Short mmCIF file of C-alpha atoms and ligand atoms in Angstrom, two decimals:
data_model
loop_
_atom_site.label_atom_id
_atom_site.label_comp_id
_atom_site.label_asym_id
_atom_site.label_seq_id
_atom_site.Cartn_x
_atom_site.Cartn_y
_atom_site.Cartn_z
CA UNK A 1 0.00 0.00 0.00
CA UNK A 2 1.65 3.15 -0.74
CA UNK A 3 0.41 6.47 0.54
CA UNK A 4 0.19 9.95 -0.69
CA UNK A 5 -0.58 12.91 1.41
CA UNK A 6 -2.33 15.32 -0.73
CA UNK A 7 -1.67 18.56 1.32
CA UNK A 8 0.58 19.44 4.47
CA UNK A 9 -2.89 18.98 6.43
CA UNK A 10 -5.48 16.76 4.82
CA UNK A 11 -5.95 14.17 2.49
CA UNK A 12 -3.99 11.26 1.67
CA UNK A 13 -4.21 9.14 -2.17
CA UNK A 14 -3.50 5.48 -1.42
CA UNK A 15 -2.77 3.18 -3.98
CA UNK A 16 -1.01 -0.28 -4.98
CA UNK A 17 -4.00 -1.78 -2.22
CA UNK A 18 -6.71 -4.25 -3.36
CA UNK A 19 -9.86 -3.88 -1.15
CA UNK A 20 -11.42 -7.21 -1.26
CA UNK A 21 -13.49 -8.33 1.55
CA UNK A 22 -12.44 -10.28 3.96
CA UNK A 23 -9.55 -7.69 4.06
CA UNK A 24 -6.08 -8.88 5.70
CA UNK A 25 -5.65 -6.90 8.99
CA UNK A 26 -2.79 -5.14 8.13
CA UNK A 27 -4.42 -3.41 4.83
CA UNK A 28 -7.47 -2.71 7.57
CA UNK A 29 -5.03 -1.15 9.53
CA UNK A 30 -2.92 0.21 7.01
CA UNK A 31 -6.10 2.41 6.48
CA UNK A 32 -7.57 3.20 9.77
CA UNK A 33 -4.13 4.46 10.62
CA UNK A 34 -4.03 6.43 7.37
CA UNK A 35 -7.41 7.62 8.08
CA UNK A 36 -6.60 9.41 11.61
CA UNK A 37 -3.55 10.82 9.95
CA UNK A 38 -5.29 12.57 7.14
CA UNK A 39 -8.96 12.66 7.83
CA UNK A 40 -9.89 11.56 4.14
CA UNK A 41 -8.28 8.89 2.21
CA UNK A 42 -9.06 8.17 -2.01
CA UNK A 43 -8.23 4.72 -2.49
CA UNK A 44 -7.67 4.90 -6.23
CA UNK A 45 -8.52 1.91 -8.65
CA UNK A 46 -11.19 -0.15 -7.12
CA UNK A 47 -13.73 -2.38 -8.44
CA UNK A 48 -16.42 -2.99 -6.50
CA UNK A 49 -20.37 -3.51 -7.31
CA UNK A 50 -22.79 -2.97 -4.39
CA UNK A 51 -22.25 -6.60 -2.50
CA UNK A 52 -18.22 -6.51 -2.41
CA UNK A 53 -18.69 -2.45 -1.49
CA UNK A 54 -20.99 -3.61 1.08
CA UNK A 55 -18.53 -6.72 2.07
CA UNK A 56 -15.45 -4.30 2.35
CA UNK A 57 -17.52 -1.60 4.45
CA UNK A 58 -17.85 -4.88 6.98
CA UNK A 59 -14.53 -5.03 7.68
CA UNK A 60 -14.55 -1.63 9.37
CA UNK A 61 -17.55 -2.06 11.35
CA UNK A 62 -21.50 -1.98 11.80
CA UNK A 63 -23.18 -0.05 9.49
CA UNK A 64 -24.97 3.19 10.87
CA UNK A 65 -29.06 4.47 10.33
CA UNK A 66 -29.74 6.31 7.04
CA UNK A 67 -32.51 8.22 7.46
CA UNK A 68 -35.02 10.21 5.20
CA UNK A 69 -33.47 8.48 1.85
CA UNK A 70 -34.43 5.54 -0.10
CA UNK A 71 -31.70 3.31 -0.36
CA UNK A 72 -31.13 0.81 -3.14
CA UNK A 73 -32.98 -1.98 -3.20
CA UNK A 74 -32.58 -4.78 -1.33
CA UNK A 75 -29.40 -2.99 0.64
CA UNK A 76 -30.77 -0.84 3.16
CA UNK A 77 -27.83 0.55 3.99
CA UNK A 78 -26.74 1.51 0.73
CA UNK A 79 -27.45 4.85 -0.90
CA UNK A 80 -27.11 5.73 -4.60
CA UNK A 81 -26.11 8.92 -5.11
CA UNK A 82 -27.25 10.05 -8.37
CA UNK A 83 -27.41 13.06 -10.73
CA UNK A 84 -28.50 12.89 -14.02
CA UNK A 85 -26.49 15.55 -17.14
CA UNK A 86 -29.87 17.49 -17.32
CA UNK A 87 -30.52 17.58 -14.04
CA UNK A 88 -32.04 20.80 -11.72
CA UNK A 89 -32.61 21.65 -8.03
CA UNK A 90 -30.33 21.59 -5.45
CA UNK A 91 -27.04 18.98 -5.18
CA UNK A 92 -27.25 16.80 -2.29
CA UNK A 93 -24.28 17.03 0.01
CA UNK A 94 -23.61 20.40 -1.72
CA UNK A 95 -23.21 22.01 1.54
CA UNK A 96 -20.43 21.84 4.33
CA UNK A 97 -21.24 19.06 6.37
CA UNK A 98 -20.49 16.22 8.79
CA UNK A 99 -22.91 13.00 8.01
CA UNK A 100 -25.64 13.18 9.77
CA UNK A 101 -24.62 14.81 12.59
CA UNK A 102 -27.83 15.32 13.98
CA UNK A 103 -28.18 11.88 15.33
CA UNK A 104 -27.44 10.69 19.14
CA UNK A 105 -24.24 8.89 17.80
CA UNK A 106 -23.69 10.11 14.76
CA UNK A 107 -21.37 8.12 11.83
CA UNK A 108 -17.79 7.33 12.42
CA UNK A 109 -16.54 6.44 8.92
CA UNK A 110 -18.44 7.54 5.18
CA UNK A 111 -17.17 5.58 2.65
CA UNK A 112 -18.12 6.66 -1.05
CA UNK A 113 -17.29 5.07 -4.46
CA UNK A 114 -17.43 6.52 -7.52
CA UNK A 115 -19.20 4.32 -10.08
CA UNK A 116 -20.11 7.58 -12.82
CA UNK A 117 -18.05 10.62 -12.60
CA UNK A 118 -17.59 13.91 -15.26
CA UNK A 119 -14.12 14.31 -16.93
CA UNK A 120 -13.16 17.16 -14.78
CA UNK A 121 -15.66 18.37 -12.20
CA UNK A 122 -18.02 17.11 -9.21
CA UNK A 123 -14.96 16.80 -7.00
CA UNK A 124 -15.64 16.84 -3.28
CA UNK A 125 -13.79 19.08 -0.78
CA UNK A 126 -12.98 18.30 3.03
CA UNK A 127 -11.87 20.61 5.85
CA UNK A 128 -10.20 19.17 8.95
CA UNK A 129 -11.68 20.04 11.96
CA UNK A 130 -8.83 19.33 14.15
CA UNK A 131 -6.28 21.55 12.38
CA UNK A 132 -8.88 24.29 12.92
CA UNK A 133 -9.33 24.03 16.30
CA UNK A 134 -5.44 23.76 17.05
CA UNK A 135 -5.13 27.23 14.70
CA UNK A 136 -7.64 29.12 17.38
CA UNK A 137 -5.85 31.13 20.54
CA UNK A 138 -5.70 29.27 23.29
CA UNK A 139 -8.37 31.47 25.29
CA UNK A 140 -11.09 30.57 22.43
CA UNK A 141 -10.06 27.26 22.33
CA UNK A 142 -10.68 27.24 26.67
CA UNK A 143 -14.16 28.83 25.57
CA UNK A 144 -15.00 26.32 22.93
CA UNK A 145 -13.86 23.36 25.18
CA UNK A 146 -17.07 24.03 27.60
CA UNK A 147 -19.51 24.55 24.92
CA UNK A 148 -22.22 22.63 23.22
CA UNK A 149 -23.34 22.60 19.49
CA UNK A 150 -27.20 21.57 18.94
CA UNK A 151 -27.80 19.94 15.86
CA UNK A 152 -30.97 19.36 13.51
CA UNK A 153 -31.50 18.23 9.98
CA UNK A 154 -34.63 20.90 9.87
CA UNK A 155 -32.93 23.08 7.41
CA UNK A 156 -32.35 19.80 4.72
CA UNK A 157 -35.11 17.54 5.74
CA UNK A 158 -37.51 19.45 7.70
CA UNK A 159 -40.90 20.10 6.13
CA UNK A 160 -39.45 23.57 5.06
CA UNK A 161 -36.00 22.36 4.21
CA UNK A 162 -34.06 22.04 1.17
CA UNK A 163 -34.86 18.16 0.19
CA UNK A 164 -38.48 18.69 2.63
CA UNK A 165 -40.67 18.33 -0.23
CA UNK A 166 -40.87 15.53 -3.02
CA UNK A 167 -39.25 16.89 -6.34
CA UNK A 168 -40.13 15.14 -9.62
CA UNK A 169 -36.79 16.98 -10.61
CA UNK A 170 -34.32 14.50 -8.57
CA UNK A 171 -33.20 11.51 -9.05
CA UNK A 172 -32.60 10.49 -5.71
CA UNK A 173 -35.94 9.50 -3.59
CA UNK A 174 -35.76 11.68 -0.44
CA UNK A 175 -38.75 11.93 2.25
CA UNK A 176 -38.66 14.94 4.27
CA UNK A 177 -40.56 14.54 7.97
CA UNK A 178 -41.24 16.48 10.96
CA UNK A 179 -38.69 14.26 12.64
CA UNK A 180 -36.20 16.29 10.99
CA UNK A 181 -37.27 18.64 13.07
CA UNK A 182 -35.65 17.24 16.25
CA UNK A 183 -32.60 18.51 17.89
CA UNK A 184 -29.84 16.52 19.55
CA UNK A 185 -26.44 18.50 21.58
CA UNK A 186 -23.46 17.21 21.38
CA UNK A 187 -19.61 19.05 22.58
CA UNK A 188 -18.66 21.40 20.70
CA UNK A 189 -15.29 20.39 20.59
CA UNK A 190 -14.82 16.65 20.63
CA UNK A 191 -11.94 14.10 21.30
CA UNK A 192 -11.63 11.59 18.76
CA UNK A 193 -11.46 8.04 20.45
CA UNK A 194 -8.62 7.05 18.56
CA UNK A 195 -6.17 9.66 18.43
CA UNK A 196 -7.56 11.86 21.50
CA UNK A 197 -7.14 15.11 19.20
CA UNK A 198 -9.44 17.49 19.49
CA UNK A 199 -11.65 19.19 16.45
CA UNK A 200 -14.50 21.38 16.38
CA UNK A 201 -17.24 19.13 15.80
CA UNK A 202 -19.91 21.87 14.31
CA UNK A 203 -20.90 22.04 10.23
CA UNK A 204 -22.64 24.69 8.27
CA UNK A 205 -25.67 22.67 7.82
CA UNK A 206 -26.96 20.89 10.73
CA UNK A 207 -25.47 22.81 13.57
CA UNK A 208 -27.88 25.20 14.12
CA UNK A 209 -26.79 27.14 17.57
CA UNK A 210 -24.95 26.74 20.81
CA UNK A 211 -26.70 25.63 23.84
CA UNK A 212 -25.16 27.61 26.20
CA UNK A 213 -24.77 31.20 24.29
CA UNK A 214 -29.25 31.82 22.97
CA UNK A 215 -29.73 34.26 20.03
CA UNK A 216 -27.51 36.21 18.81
CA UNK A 217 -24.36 35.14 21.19
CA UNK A 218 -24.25 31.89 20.05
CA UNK A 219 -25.03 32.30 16.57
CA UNK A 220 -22.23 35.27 16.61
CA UNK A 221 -19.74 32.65 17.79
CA UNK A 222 -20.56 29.89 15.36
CA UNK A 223 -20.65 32.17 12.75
CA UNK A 224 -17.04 32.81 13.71
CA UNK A 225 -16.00 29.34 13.62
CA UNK A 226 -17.79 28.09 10.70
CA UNK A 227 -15.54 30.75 8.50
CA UNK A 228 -12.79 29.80 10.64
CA UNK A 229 -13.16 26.27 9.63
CA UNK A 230 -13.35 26.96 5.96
CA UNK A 231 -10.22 28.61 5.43
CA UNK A 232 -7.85 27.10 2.60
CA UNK A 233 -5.36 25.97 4.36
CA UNK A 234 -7.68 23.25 6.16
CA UNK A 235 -8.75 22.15 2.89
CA UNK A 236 -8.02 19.44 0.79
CA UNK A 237 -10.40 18.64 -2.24
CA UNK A 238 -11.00 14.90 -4.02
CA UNK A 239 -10.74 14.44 -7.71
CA UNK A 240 -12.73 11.27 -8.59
CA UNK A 241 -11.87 9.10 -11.11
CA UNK A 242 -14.04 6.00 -11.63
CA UNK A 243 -13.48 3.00 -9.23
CA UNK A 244 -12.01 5.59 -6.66
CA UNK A 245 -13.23 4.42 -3.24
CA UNK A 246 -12.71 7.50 -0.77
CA UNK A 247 -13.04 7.36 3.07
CA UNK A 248 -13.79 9.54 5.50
CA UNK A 249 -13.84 10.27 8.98
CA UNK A 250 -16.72 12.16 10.42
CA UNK A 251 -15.83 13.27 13.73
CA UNK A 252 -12.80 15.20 12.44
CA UNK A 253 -13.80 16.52 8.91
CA UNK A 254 -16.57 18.05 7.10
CA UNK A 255 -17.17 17.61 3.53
CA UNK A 256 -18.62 19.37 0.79
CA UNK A 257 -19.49 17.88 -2.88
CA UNK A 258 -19.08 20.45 -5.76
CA UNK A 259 -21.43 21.39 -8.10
CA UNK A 260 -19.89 22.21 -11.49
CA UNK A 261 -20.80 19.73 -13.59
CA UNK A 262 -23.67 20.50 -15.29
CA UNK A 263 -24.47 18.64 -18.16
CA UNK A 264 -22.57 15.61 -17.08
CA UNK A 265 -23.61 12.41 -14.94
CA UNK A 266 -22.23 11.68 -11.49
CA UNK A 267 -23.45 8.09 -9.53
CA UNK A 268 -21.93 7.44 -6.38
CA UNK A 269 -22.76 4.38 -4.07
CA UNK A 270 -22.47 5.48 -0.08
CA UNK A 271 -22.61 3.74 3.31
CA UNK A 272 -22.37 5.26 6.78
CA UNK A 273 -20.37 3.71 9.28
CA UNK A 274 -22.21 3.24 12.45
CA UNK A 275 -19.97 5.65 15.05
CA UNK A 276 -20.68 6.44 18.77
CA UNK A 277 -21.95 9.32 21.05
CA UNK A 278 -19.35 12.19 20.79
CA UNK A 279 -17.23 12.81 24.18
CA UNK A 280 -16.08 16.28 25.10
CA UNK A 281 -13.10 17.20 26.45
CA UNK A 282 -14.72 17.49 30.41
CA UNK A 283 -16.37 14.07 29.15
C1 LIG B 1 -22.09 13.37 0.73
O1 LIG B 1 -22.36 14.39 1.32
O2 LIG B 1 -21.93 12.31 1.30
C2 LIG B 1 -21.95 13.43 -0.78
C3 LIG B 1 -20.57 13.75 -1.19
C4 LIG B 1 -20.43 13.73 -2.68
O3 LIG B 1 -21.35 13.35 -3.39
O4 LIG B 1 -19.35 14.11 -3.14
#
């Protein structure tokens, strides 16, 4: 397996690897390690239809809930990720985000593989979460360490939210519900269970305050962060080629896929790695 880092932050390529389930431990390894190095790792030539993706996803644990999307058929935890050349409306995932981060133990892992993907275009960008938080003063980072982020999928899958109402336009089947409308807290700056760093474990679309700053305090100080977050040189970005297999890990990076690829068709096939409740740094 040989190993790329794409920037001095984020992102790693990793290639010369086969990933055929059952995998040998130290390729397993060989990637979880890579993974809490880099945050995101594109494991480059692949091939893998939906049972050997599913297989491989196994070997690195349970597989999470996927709500408000239809998954393929007869793999529930399987998404298809699809947009057609002509198609309109809003890009799912085209957003900074952390997979579903609204749950009560939200994913660990995402892995994503690239079945259909434009020439040039519909790359996806990550942002590590622990480089930001190491880049704040140490005062804000005291501050940060005793706060809480609430979370909510109202503003993608709430009645009122972006993928709320059916769309004849998409191709992917998502069901808004008022159950989007639930909120669940969760430390604002979390320790990853692996490593013990720290990141800021808040996104632009489902954190929607901070529990312990109401109105304008709290939104004032998230604002802050979320720009702080998205500065360049936490940023990596994927290229996909097809049979790229990319992996990501949740609690220390947010993602973003890129919408410039208009007139061109992009299928992805996605599973969520079932992760745990996030612990703070007082626990
Ligand atoms: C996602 O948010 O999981 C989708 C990312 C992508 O399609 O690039």
């Amino acid at each position: 397996m040989r190993i790329r880092p794409i920037t001095g932050t984020i992102g790693a390529d990793i290639d010369d690897v086969h990933m055929t389930a059952p995998l040998d431990d130290e390729v397993r390894e060989g990637v979880v390690d890579a993974l809490a190095t880099y945050g995101v790792v594109a494991i480059r030539d692949q091939s893998l239809d939906i049972d050997a993706f599913e297989a491989v996803a196994r070997c690195f644990g349970p597989f999470g809930d996927t709500p408000f999307i239809t998954p393929v058929d007869g793999h529930p935890d399987v998404l298809r990720l699809v947009r057609e050349a002509d198609e309109q409306g809003p890009l799912f995932g085209s957003g900074w985000h952390s997979d579903w981060s609204f749950q009560a133990a939200p994913p660990s892992y995402t892995m994503l593989y690239a079945v259909q993907v434009p020439d040039a275009g519909g790359d996806t960008a990550y942002t590590d979460q622990s480089a930001a938080y190491e880049a704040l003063s140490p005062r804000m980072r005291e501050i940060c360490d005793g706060l809480h982020g609430v979370h909510s999928a109202a503003r993608s899958y709430g009645p009122r939210g972006t993928f709320g109402r059916p769309d004849p336009r998409r191709s992917m089947e998502i069901t808004g519900s008022d159950d989007a409308l639930a909120t669940q807290t969760h430390p604002l700056v979390r320790v990853h269970p692996i490593t013990g760093r720290r990141s800021l474990f808040i996104n632009d679309v489902y954190t929607v305050g901070i529990a312990e700053l109401p109105g304008g305090e709290g939104r004032a100080l998230l604002d802050f962060l979320l720009t702080h977050c998205r500065q360049i040189q936490f940023t990596t970005r994927i290229r996909w080629t097809p049979g790229t297999l990319t992996m990501w890990d949740n609690r220390m990076v947010q993602h973003f896929a890129i919408g410039d690829y208009a007139g061109h068709r992009r299928e992805m096939i996605r599973i969520t790695l079932a992760g745990d409740v996030p612990v703070g740094v007082n626990g």
